[in-house]
Amino acid sequence: MIRLNSRGIVCLCLTLIIALSSAFNVGTVKADDPGPDPATVIATVVPGGSLTVTKTIHTPEIPPRPDIVFLADTTGSMGPAISNVSTNANTVLTAVRNAQADSQFGVAEYRDFNCTDPFAYRLNQAVTTSLTDAQTAISAWATGNGCDDPEAQLNALYQLATDPATGWRSDSTRIIAWFGDSNGHDPSGGHTLADTIAALQAASIRVIAVPVVSGFGNGLDTGGQATAITTATSGVLLPSATSDQVADAILSGLTNLPVTVSWSLGTCDPSLTVNLTPASQTVTSGTDAVFTETIDVALDAPQGTTVSCQVNFLLDGEAVEGFTQSIQITVPDVTPPTAFCEPTTNPSGKNVPPASGQNPDGFYLLSATDNVDLNPQIFVADSMSSYVFGPYASGTEIKLVQAPGTTPSAVPGAGVIDWKIKLKGDAIVTATDSAGNVSDPVFCRVPPPPK
């Protein structure tokens, strides 16, 4: 049959152009920019500890890196629509380009076999970065005969999926935006509905289909073809639309495709274990996927350092710029130093008293070690008063005097002795590192002078 009238199609295409331009609002972005939120996790976690983060992934309204092929039925009833798109297509293409800067476009048309038309399918323009070339291809559309109601869209979809001339990029989101008002022959050009679906799936192509109620044709989804194709390709079958509703329907389809968000680990310090649940989520493009992220720090993680990990979030299995999360975990120093108070040589007698729990001469070497701090501070407290002396550096030599009836004091020593410390009781020695960790106390004991 020859379909010579498509009431409202001119209005449809003009409305589409206005709606797309308005919806994308060239030069603006969403309130929540696409990507992980938070994009960077900075925290302090003790060795053996863990951190739980709610990770929200804002997906883009239009899938990233899209290759969009506009597939048109160019039989007779499509004349007014073709004329309008030829005049205003650049507005549509520019609006999409401003929504996704790396978008590309192709143009194709179909009619029917066994008719007076010179072709049943034609690729007008392979996928291209050039808006001008896409515009030119759309402008070349012209109407022809459709013969009977069903058309050759199954063959057209199969050809777009399998012909290398289509020009799909290897790492793109592939979309066919298809609209019409009649279903298709099955088989068409030797390709059944099952063949067509398998080819689209193998090429990772999503199909957006809009059944147009034009007053002609038998309905795009008659027999369930469009339902089967869009369901199998994770696309969108939009409700039947009158001519003045189709623009909004197409825009709704472009901005509401399902997107699967998953994750993988990049370079990670061996002291960190990062896991997110669930493993993946499928959401509507433009909405959020929410994960629970657990970050575990190993018990033997190097203290006093910062360890890091990178998490890549994938959209439909593809890495996308701006969807990488950085994790930076500071592992604090939680290990206290060790203090020592060891008898040392009496400068006069040149001898070290044998170990007996106390040093009768009162000469001691103060020292301390720590896992991080190379120079922990040493303090000397009086067991019989509140006096505390220090800080002293490791390697300090002291002369310790016990004088119960005097006021505790610390004065510079003579010769190799750094300090002379007079206490009422015994010396309680501790060490403090730069992280504030305090050692267990050790005692320096010396008998009081004879009466």
Tab-separated table of C-alpha atoms in Angstrom:
chain	number	residue	atom	x	y	z
A	1	MET	CA	0.000	0.000	0.000
A	2	ILE	CA	1.137	3.578	-0.617
A	3	ARG	CA	0.778	5.665	2.565
A	4	LEU	CA	0.617	9.260	1.422
A	5	ASN	CA	-0.428	11.009	4.617
A	6	SER	CA	1.095	11.031	8.085
A	7	ARG	CA	-1.019	13.436	10.081
A	8	GLY	CA	0.942	15.277	12.688
A	9	ILE	CA	4.401	13.887	11.818
A	10	VAL	CA	5.768	17.340	10.995
A	11	CYS	CA	4.554	18.536	14.365
A	12	LEU	CA	6.063	15.451	15.958
A	13	CYS	CA	9.559	16.095	14.668
A	14	LEU	CA	9.497	19.781	15.474
A	15	THR	CA	8.291	18.940	18.974
A	16	LEU	CA	11.118	16.398	19.298
A	17	ILE	CA	13.690	18.998	18.377
A	18	ILE	CA	12.313	21.539	20.855
A	19	ALA	CA	11.953	18.954	23.609
A	20	LEU	CA	15.476	17.588	23.208
A	21	SER	CA	17.009	21.039	23.116
A	22	SER	CA	15.101	22.120	26.212
A	23	ALA	CA	15.668	18.918	28.147
A	24	PHE	CA	19.414	18.846	27.650
A	25	ASN	CA	19.749	22.582	28.390
A	26	VAL	CA	22.990	23.002	26.492
A	27	GLY	CA	25.937	23.907	28.685
A	28	THR	CA	24.372	22.847	31.990
A	29	VAL	CA	24.862	19.723	34.090
A	30	LYS	CA	22.816	17.790	36.606
A	31	ALA	CA	22.800	18.829	40.232
A	32	ASP	CA	24.665	15.595	40.924
A	33	ASP	CA	27.423	15.147	38.364
A	34	PRO	CA	27.787	11.586	37.041
A	35	GLY	CA	30.340	9.486	38.911
A	36	PRO	CA	31.001	8.000	42.358
A	37	ASP	CA	29.987	9.914	45.467
A	38	PRO	CA	32.173	10.296	47.424
A	39	ALA	CA	34.834	10.102	44.736
A	40	THR	CA	37.601	10.063	47.336
A	41	VAL	CA	37.589	8.279	50.683
A	42	ILE	CA	40.116	9.703	53.166
A	43	ALA	CA	40.067	8.175	56.634
A	44	THR	CA	42.157	6.896	59.520
A	45	VAL	CA	41.734	3.219	60.406
A	46	VAL	CA	43.742	1.304	63.005
A	47	PRO	CA	45.495	-1.958	62.047
A	48	GLY	CA	42.924	-4.740	61.971
A	49	GLY	CA	40.079	-2.210	61.736
A	50	SER	CA	37.497	-1.619	59.032
A	51	LEU	CA	35.456	1.194	57.529
A	52	THR	CA	32.016	1.023	55.891
A	53	VAL	CA	31.070	3.622	53.285
A	54	THR	CA	27.773	4.098	51.472
A	55	LYS	CA	28.847	4.523	47.853
A	56	THR	CA	26.410	6.254	45.491
A	57	ILE	CA	27.034	6.124	41.757
A	58	HIS	CA	25.280	8.900	39.853
A	59	THR	CA	24.680	7.530	36.363
A	60	PRO	CA	24.476	9.865	33.352
A	61	GLU	CA	21.055	10.620	31.881
A	62	ILE	CA	22.350	9.692	28.434
A	63	PRO	CA	24.596	6.590	28.481
A	64	PRO	CA	28.273	7.430	28.013
A	65	ARG	CA	29.990	7.451	24.628
A	66	PRO	CA	26.788	6.853	22.661
A	67	ASP	CA	26.606	5.822	19.022
A	68	ILE	CA	23.028	6.615	17.999
A	69	VAL	CA	21.669	5.474	14.646
A	70	PHE	CA	18.372	7.036	13.608
A	71	LEU	CA	16.392	4.394	11.720
A	72	ALA	CA	13.455	5.775	9.742
A	73	ASP	CA	10.646	4.211	7.771
A	74	THR	CA	10.729	6.261	4.596
A	75	THR	CA	7.565	4.943	3.008
A	76	GLY	CA	4.972	7.414	1.797
A	77	SER	CA	3.248	8.312	5.039
A	78	MET	CA	6.528	9.574	6.491
A	79	GLY	CA	6.924	12.473	4.080
A	80	PRO	CA	6.037	15.376	6.398
A	81	ALA	CA	8.253	13.976	9.172
A	82	ILE	CA	11.224	13.579	6.848
A	83	SER	CA	10.857	17.142	5.622
A	84	ASN	CA	10.768	18.532	9.139
A	85	VAL	CA	13.757	16.492	10.353
A	86	SER	CA	15.766	17.556	7.301
A	87	THR	CA	15.135	21.177	8.222
A	88	ASN	CA	15.755	20.923	11.959
A	89	ALA	CA	17.946	17.855	12.540
A	90	ASN	CA	21.009	19.918	13.411
A	91	THR	CA	19.229	21.234	16.515
A	92	VAL	CA	18.579	17.675	17.700
A	93	LEU	CA	22.120	16.485	16.960
A	94	THR	CA	23.666	19.482	18.696
A	95	ALA	CA	21.518	19.005	21.791
A	96	VAL	CA	22.609	15.379	22.151
A	97	ARG	CA	26.238	16.295	21.473
A	98	ASN	CA	26.139	18.840	24.287
A	99	ALA	CA	24.740	16.199	26.629
A	100	GLN	CA	27.534	13.748	25.716
A	101	ALA	CA	30.531	15.363	24.062
A	102	ASP	CA	31.761	12.089	22.544
A	103	SER	CA	28.423	11.143	20.971
A	104	GLN	CA	28.342	10.012	17.353
A	105	PHE	CA	25.492	9.512	14.921
A	106	GLY	CA	24.452	7.352	12.012
A	107	VAL	CA	21.469	7.482	9.679
A	108	ALA	CA	19.579	4.646	7.972
A	109	GLU	CA	16.209	4.001	6.349
A	110	TYR	CA	14.052	1.066	5.328
A	111	ARG	CA	11.079	0.379	3.095
A	112	ASP	CA	10.096	-3.100	1.825
A	113	PHE	CA	11.082	-5.985	-0.436
A	114	ASN	CA	9.113	-7.098	-3.487
A	115	CYS	CA	7.951	-3.616	-4.206
A	116	THR	CA	8.683	-0.907	-6.754
A	117	ASP	CA	11.283	0.751	-4.480
A	118	PRO	CA	14.951	0.447	-5.485
A	119	PHE	CA	15.944	-0.720	-1.983
A	120	ALA	CA	14.526	-2.301	1.171
A	121	TYR	CA	17.300	-0.955	3.416
A	122	ARG	CA	19.886	1.754	2.996
A	123	LEU	CA	22.650	3.083	5.250
A	124	ASN	CA	22.668	6.797	4.536
A	125	GLN	CA	25.552	7.653	6.859
A	126	ALA	CA	27.880	5.436	8.850
A	127	VAL	CA	28.422	6.393	12.483
A	128	THR	CA	30.373	9.641	12.422
A	129	THR	CA	31.591	12.453	14.629
A	130	SER	CA	30.462	14.962	12.006
A	131	LEU	CA	27.134	16.593	12.732
A	132	THR	CA	27.243	18.051	9.247
A	133	ASP	CA	27.512	14.617	7.630
A	134	ALA	CA	24.658	13.289	9.747
A	135	GLN	CA	22.563	16.310	8.811
A	136	THR	CA	23.322	15.786	5.135
A	137	ALA	CA	22.298	12.129	5.320
A	138	ILE	CA	18.982	12.957	6.968
A	139	SER	CA	18.357	15.616	4.346
A	140	ALA	CA	18.769	12.941	1.676
A	141	TRP	CA	15.777	10.964	2.937
A	142	ALA	CA	12.860	10.827	0.517
A	143	THR	CA	9.653	8.836	0.610
A	144	GLY	CA	8.913	5.782	-1.482
A	145	ASN	CA	6.433	2.938	-1.807
A	146	GLY	CA	5.574	0.630	1.097
A	147	CYS	CA	3.395	-1.801	-0.886
A	148	ASP	CA	1.617	-3.606	1.967
A	149	ASP	CA	1.350	-2.804	5.670
A	150	PRO	CA	4.320	-4.788	7.052
A	151	GLU	CA	7.715	-3.347	6.177
A	152	ALA	CA	11.331	-4.544	6.144
A	153	GLN	CA	12.517	-3.343	9.561
A	154	LEU	CA	13.757	-6.783	10.667
A	155	ASN	CA	16.161	-6.795	7.749
A	156	ALA	CA	17.187	-3.210	8.504
A	157	LEU	CA	17.898	-3.972	12.147
A	158	TYR	CA	19.830	-7.111	11.176
A	159	GLN	CA	21.945	-5.175	8.679
A	160	LEU	CA	22.742	-2.428	11.188
A	161	ALA	CA	23.909	-5.064	13.660
A	162	THR	CA	26.042	-7.147	11.299
A	163	ASP	CA	27.352	-4.918	8.531
A	164	PRO	CA	30.801	-3.455	9.425
A	165	ALA	CA	29.879	-0.476	7.266
A	166	THR	CA	27.585	0.743	10.054
A	167	GLY	CA	30.719	1.931	11.833
A	168	TRP	CA	29.934	1.200	15.469
A	169	ARG	CA	32.851	2.050	17.755
A	170	SER	CA	34.193	-0.904	19.718
A	171	ASP	CA	33.758	0.771	23.117
A	172	SER	CA	30.579	2.753	22.570
A	173	THR	CA	27.042	2.483	23.894
A	174	ARG	CA	25.184	1.442	20.759
A	175	ILE	CA	21.614	2.656	20.346
A	176	ILE	CA	19.141	2.408	17.487
A	177	ALA	CA	16.343	4.981	17.716
A	178	TRP	CA	13.574	3.408	15.629
A	179	PHE	CA	10.063	4.685	15.031
A	180	GLY	CA	7.245	3.746	12.723
A	181	ASP	CA	3.583	2.859	12.446
A	182	SER	CA	3.668	-0.645	10.919
A	183	ASN	CA	5.106	-3.961	11.972
A	184	GLY	CA	7.532	-5.967	9.829
A	185	HIS	CA	7.568	-9.039	7.653
A	186	ASP	CA	8.950	-12.131	9.402
A	187	PRO	CA	11.195	-13.243	7.860
A	188	SER	CA	12.503	-10.161	6.101
A	189	GLY	CA	15.392	-10.438	3.665
A	190	GLY	CA	15.876	-13.979	4.915
A	191	HIS	CA	16.174	-12.859	8.557
A	192	THR	CA	13.662	-13.973	11.154
A	193	LEU	CA	12.772	-12.145	14.339
A	194	ALA	CA	14.984	-14.611	16.243
A	195	ASP	CA	17.882	-13.982	13.829
A	196	THR	CA	17.487	-10.250	14.240
A	197	ILE	CA	17.431	-10.386	18.036
A	198	ALA	CA	20.512	-12.619	18.121
A	199	ALA	CA	22.404	-10.235	15.838
A	200	LEU	CA	21.483	-7.194	17.934
A	201	GLN	CA	22.526	-8.958	21.121
A	202	ALA	CA	25.834	-10.085	19.640
A	203	ALA	CA	26.587	-6.494	18.660
A	204	SER	CA	25.504	-5.130	22.096
A	205	ILE	CA	22.942	-2.826	20.503
A	206	ARG	CA	20.011	-1.389	22.425
A	207	VAL	CA	16.833	-0.523	20.612
A	208	ILE	CA	14.440	2.293	21.467
A	209	ALA	CA	11.129	1.798	19.699
A	210	VAL	CA	8.232	4.244	19.459
A	211	PRO	CA	4.992	2.909	17.937
A	212	VAL	CA	3.437	5.845	16.113
A	213	VAL	CA	-0.330	6.183	15.851
A	214	SER	CA	-0.514	8.010	12.535
A	215	GLY	CA	-3.842	6.824	11.196
A	216	PHE	CA	-1.961	4.568	8.753
A	217	GLY	CA	-0.170	1.255	9.073
A	218	ASN	CA	-1.062	-1.628	11.348
A	219	GLY	CA	1.008	-0.656	14.412
A	220	LEU	CA	4.721	-1.033	15.056
A	221	ASP	CA	4.258	-3.645	17.797
A	222	THR	CA	1.555	-5.677	16.127
A	223	GLY	CA	2.413	-9.294	16.805
A	224	GLY	CA	4.837	-8.277	19.567
A	225	GLN	CA	7.902	-7.710	17.380
A	226	ALA	CA	8.948	-4.419	18.998
A	227	THR	CA	8.306	-5.837	22.474
A	228	ALA	CA	10.525	-8.830	21.788
A	229	ILE	CA	13.330	-6.725	20.300
A	230	THR	CA	13.459	-4.034	22.978
A	231	THR	CA	13.168	-6.544	25.825
A	232	ALA	CA	15.957	-8.736	24.463
A	233	THR	CA	18.293	-5.781	23.894
A	234	SER	CA	17.718	-4.029	27.248
A	235	GLY	CA	16.124	-1.226	25.319
A	236	VAL	CA	12.841	0.604	25.710
A	237	LEU	CA	9.462	0.104	24.056
A	238	LEU	CA	7.589	3.310	24.641
A	239	PRO	CA	3.794	3.509	24.761
A	240	SER	CA	1.981	4.145	21.520
A	241	ALA	CA	2.137	7.852	20.853
A	242	THR	CA	0.065	10.195	18.767
A	243	SER	CA	1.966	12.489	16.474
A	244	ASP	CA	2.193	15.264	19.042
A	245	GLN	CA	3.448	12.866	21.741
A	246	VAL	CA	6.233	11.078	19.911
A	247	ALA	CA	8.922	13.684	20.617
A	248	ASP	CA	8.463	13.377	24.361
A	249	ALA	CA	8.374	9.590	24.010
A	250	ILE	CA	11.689	9.477	22.145
A	251	LEU	CA	13.317	11.794	24.658
A	252	SER	CA	11.977	9.617	27.460
A	253	GLY	CA	13.495	6.581	25.787
A	254	LEU	CA	16.917	8.171	25.327
A	255	THR	CA	17.066	9.284	28.953
A	256	ASN	CA	15.616	6.144	30.533
A	257	LEU	CA	17.675	3.277	29.203
A	258	PRO	CA	18.770	0.654	31.725
A	259	VAL	CA	22.438	0.776	32.725
A	260	THR	CA	24.306	-1.882	34.695
A	261	VAL	CA	26.821	-0.528	37.201
A	262	SER	CA	29.554	-2.887	38.388
A	263	TRP	CA	33.007	-2.418	39.891
A	264	SER	CA	36.559	-3.715	39.763
A	265	LEU	CA	39.682	-2.988	41.785
A	266	GLY	CA	42.594	-1.101	40.308
A	267	THR	CA	45.962	-0.765	42.018
A	268	CYS	CA	45.611	-1.533	45.740
A	269	ASP	CA	48.069	-1.718	48.620
A	270	PRO	CA	48.270	-5.304	49.946
A	271	SER	CA	47.378	-3.997	53.406
A	272	LEU	CA	43.887	-3.049	52.160
A	273	THR	CA	40.971	-5.301	51.300
A	274	VAL	CA	38.086	-3.555	49.543
A	275	ASN	CA	34.717	-5.125	48.764
A	276	LEU	CA	31.421	-3.692	47.558
A	277	THR	CA	27.985	-5.254	47.683
A	278	PRO	CA	26.153	-6.024	45.552
A	279	ALA	CA	28.510	-7.020	42.742
A	280	SER	CA	26.408	-5.034	40.259
A	281	GLN	CA	23.159	-3.149	39.924
A	282	THR	CA	20.957	-2.323	36.963
A	283	VAL	CA	19.227	1.042	37.212
A	284	THR	CA	17.577	3.491	34.880
A	285	SER	CA	20.097	5.823	33.310
A	286	GLY	CA	20.143	9.104	35.197
A	287	THR	CA	19.316	7.511	38.553
A	288	ASP	CA	21.615	6.280	41.321
A	289	ALA	CA	23.126	2.892	42.041
A	290	VAL	CA	23.983	2.471	45.723
A	291	PHE	CA	26.650	0.101	47.049
A	292	THR	CA	27.935	-0.736	50.519
A	293	GLU	CA	31.710	-0.471	50.497
A	294	THR	CA	33.776	-2.215	53.181
A	295	ILE	CA	37.437	-1.303	53.602
A	296	ASP	CA	39.485	-3.629	55.826
A	297	VAL	CA	42.978	-2.785	57.074
A	298	ALA	CA	45.324	-5.704	57.734
A	299	LEU	CA	46.510	-6.277	61.293
A	300	ASP	CA	50.123	-6.037	60.109
A	301	ALA	CA	49.568	-2.884	58.034
A	302	PRO	CA	52.569	-0.544	58.273
A	303	GLN	CA	51.802	1.926	61.038
A	304	GLY	CA	52.400	5.603	60.526
A	305	THR	CA	51.844	5.346	56.761
A	306	THR	CA	49.061	6.002	54.247
A	307	VAL	CA	47.904	3.090	52.113
A	308	SER	CA	45.711	3.459	49.053
A	309	CYS	CA	43.415	1.641	46.649
A	310	GLN	CA	41.584	2.480	43.417
A	311	VAL	CA	38.075	1.292	42.560
A	312	ASN	CA	36.810	1.507	38.983
A	313	PHE	CA	33.066	1.657	38.422
A	314	LEU	CA	31.957	0.216	35.084
A	315	LEU	CA	28.868	1.160	33.109
A	316	ASP	CA	27.586	-1.799	31.113
A	317	GLY	CA	30.982	-3.415	31.561
A	318	GLU	CA	32.958	-0.457	30.203
A	319	ALA	CA	35.376	1.809	32.058
A	320	VAL	CA	34.232	5.428	31.870
A	321	GLU	CA	36.254	8.560	32.563
A	322	GLY	CA	35.242	10.126	35.863
A	323	PHE	CA	34.006	6.869	37.401
A	324	THR	CA	37.129	6.020	39.419
A	325	GLN	CA	37.235	6.218	43.204
A	326	SER	CA	40.384	6.867	45.248
A	327	ILE	CA	40.783	5.414	48.739
A	328	GLN	CA	43.476	6.808	51.059
A	329	ILE	CA	43.677	5.267	54.510
A	330	THR	CA	46.051	6.538	57.179
A	331	VAL	CA	47.207	3.723	59.450
A	332	PRO	CA	48.057	5.348	62.794
A	333	ASP	CA	50.935	4.380	65.025
A	334	VAL	CA	49.236	2.489	67.868
A	335	THR	CA	52.252	0.589	69.203
A	336	PRO	CA	53.875	2.133	72.294
A	337	PRO	CA	57.645	2.461	72.532
A	338	THR	CA	59.797	0.449	74.922
A	339	ALA	CA	61.750	2.281	77.654
A	340	PHE	CA	65.010	1.090	79.220
A	341	CYS	CA	66.860	2.161	82.350
A	342	GLU	CA	70.132	0.261	82.503
A	343	PRO	CA	73.052	0.598	84.940
A	344	THR	CA	76.040	2.253	83.367
A	345	THR	CA	79.666	2.903	84.238
A	346	ASN	CA	80.593	4.904	87.325
A	347	PRO	CA	82.826	7.637	85.881
A	348	SER	CA	85.018	7.472	89.010
A	349	GLY	CA	85.481	3.760	89.395
A	350	LYS	CA	85.036	2.879	85.754
A	351	ASN	CA	82.928	-0.075	86.777
A	352	VAL	CA	79.324	-1.187	86.323
A	353	PRO	CA	77.755	-2.723	89.421
A	354	PRO	CA	76.408	-6.237	88.975
A	355	ALA	CA	72.668	-6.476	88.326
A	356	SER	CA	70.908	-6.709	91.656
A	357	GLY	CA	67.660	-4.819	91.111
A	358	GLN	CA	69.290	-1.570	92.105
A	359	ASN	CA	72.423	0.359	91.323
A	360	PRO	CA	74.234	1.465	94.492
A	361	ASP	CA	76.208	4.073	92.549
A	362	GLY	CA	73.076	5.518	90.862
A	363	PHE	CA	74.485	5.777	87.335
A	364	TYR	CA	71.982	4.838	84.607
A	365	LEU	CA	71.649	4.938	80.822
A	366	LEU	CA	68.170	5.973	79.599
A	367	SER	CA	67.070	4.689	76.185
A	368	ALA	CA	63.924	3.895	74.184
A	369	THR	CA	62.946	2.219	70.917
A	370	ASP	CA	59.790	2.579	68.795
A	371	ASN	CA	58.392	1.015	65.618
A	372	VAL	CA	57.898	4.395	63.915
A	373	ASP	CA	59.443	7.243	65.910
A	374	LEU	CA	63.242	7.168	65.777
A	375	ASN	CA	63.497	9.609	68.682
A	376	PRO	CA	60.897	8.900	71.363
A	377	GLN	CA	61.007	11.189	74.392
A	378	ILE	CA	61.972	9.828	77.822
A	379	PHE	CA	60.539	11.068	81.127
A	380	VAL	CA	61.652	10.377	84.696
A	381	ALA	CA	58.993	10.513	87.432
A	382	ASP	CA	59.445	10.335	91.172
A	383	SER	CA	57.646	7.378	92.785
A	384	MET	CA	57.210	9.357	96.030
A	385	SER	CA	56.083	12.730	94.617
A	386	SER	CA	54.405	14.340	91.616
A	387	TYR	CA	57.639	15.554	90.060
A	388	VAL	CA	58.392	14.521	86.467
A	389	PHE	CA	61.613	15.439	84.649
A	390	GLY	CA	62.330	15.398	80.931
A	391	PRO	CA	62.000	14.976	78.121
A	392	TYR	CA	65.349	13.313	77.540
A	393	ALA	CA	66.721	11.796	74.375
A	394	SER	CA	67.572	8.137	74.078
A	395	GLY	CA	71.189	7.630	75.222
A	396	THR	CA	71.006	10.102	78.087
A	397	GLU	CA	73.202	9.156	81.079
A	398	ILE	CA	72.062	10.183	84.545
A	399	LYS	CA	73.250	10.138	88.135
A	400	LEU	CA	70.281	9.166	90.292
A	401	VAL	CA	70.226	10.191	93.956
A	402	GLN	CA	67.514	9.218	96.427
A	403	ALA	CA	67.027	11.831	99.175
A	404	PRO	CA	63.653	11.383	100.886
A	405	GLY	CA	63.799	14.621	102.850
A	406	THR	CA	64.669	16.977	99.990
A	407	THR	CA	62.867	18.630	97.127
A	408	PRO	CA	63.288	16.628	93.874
A	409	SER	CA	65.478	18.344	91.296
A	410	ALA	CA	67.320	17.802	87.999
A	411	VAL	CA	70.521	19.688	87.235
A	412	PRO	CA	73.140	19.252	84.515
A	413	GLY	CA	75.688	16.605	85.347
A	414	ALA	CA	79.447	16.657	85.134
A	415	GLY	CA	81.618	14.978	82.519
A	416	VAL	CA	79.898	12.158	80.692
A	417	ILE	CA	76.897	12.369	83.001
A	418	ASP	CA	74.177	14.459	81.315
A	419	TRP	CA	71.916	14.991	84.313
A	420	LYS	CA	71.972	14.614	88.082
A	421	ILE	CA	68.449	13.795	89.262
A	422	LYS	CA	67.503	13.873	92.944
A	423	LEU	CA	64.242	12.141	93.929
A	424	LYS	CA	62.401	11.277	97.112
A	425	GLY	CA	61.740	7.739	95.916
A	426	ASP	CA	62.661	5.550	92.949
A	427	ALA	CA	62.729	6.720	89.317
A	428	ILE	CA	59.797	5.663	87.110
A	429	VAL	CA	60.973	5.855	83.486
A	430	THR	CA	58.550	6.004	80.533
A	431	ALA	CA	58.906	6.848	76.860
A	432	THR	CA	56.391	8.672	74.630
A	433	ASP	CA	56.473	8.502	70.820
A	434	SER	CA	55.340	11.164	68.344
A	435	ALA	CA	51.870	9.573	68.146
A	436	GLY	CA	51.405	9.959	71.903
A	437	ASN	CA	51.791	6.278	72.725
A	438	VAL	CA	53.320	5.753	76.208
A	439	SER	CA	55.514	2.822	77.110
A	440	ASP	CA	55.115	0.591	80.107
A	441	PRO	CA	57.048	2.022	83.057
A	442	VAL	CA	60.444	0.728	84.104
A	443	PHE	CA	62.110	1.475	87.443
A	444	CYS	CA	65.552	2.818	88.254
A	445	ARG	CA	66.250	2.011	91.895
A	446	VAL	CA	69.039	3.252	94.096
A	447	PRO	CA	69.277	2.991	97.855
A	448	PRO	CA	69.111	6.213	99.822
A	449	PRO	CA	72.391	7.548	101.134
A	450	PRO	CA	73.425	6.161	104.558
A	451	LYS	CA	72.424	8.147	107.617
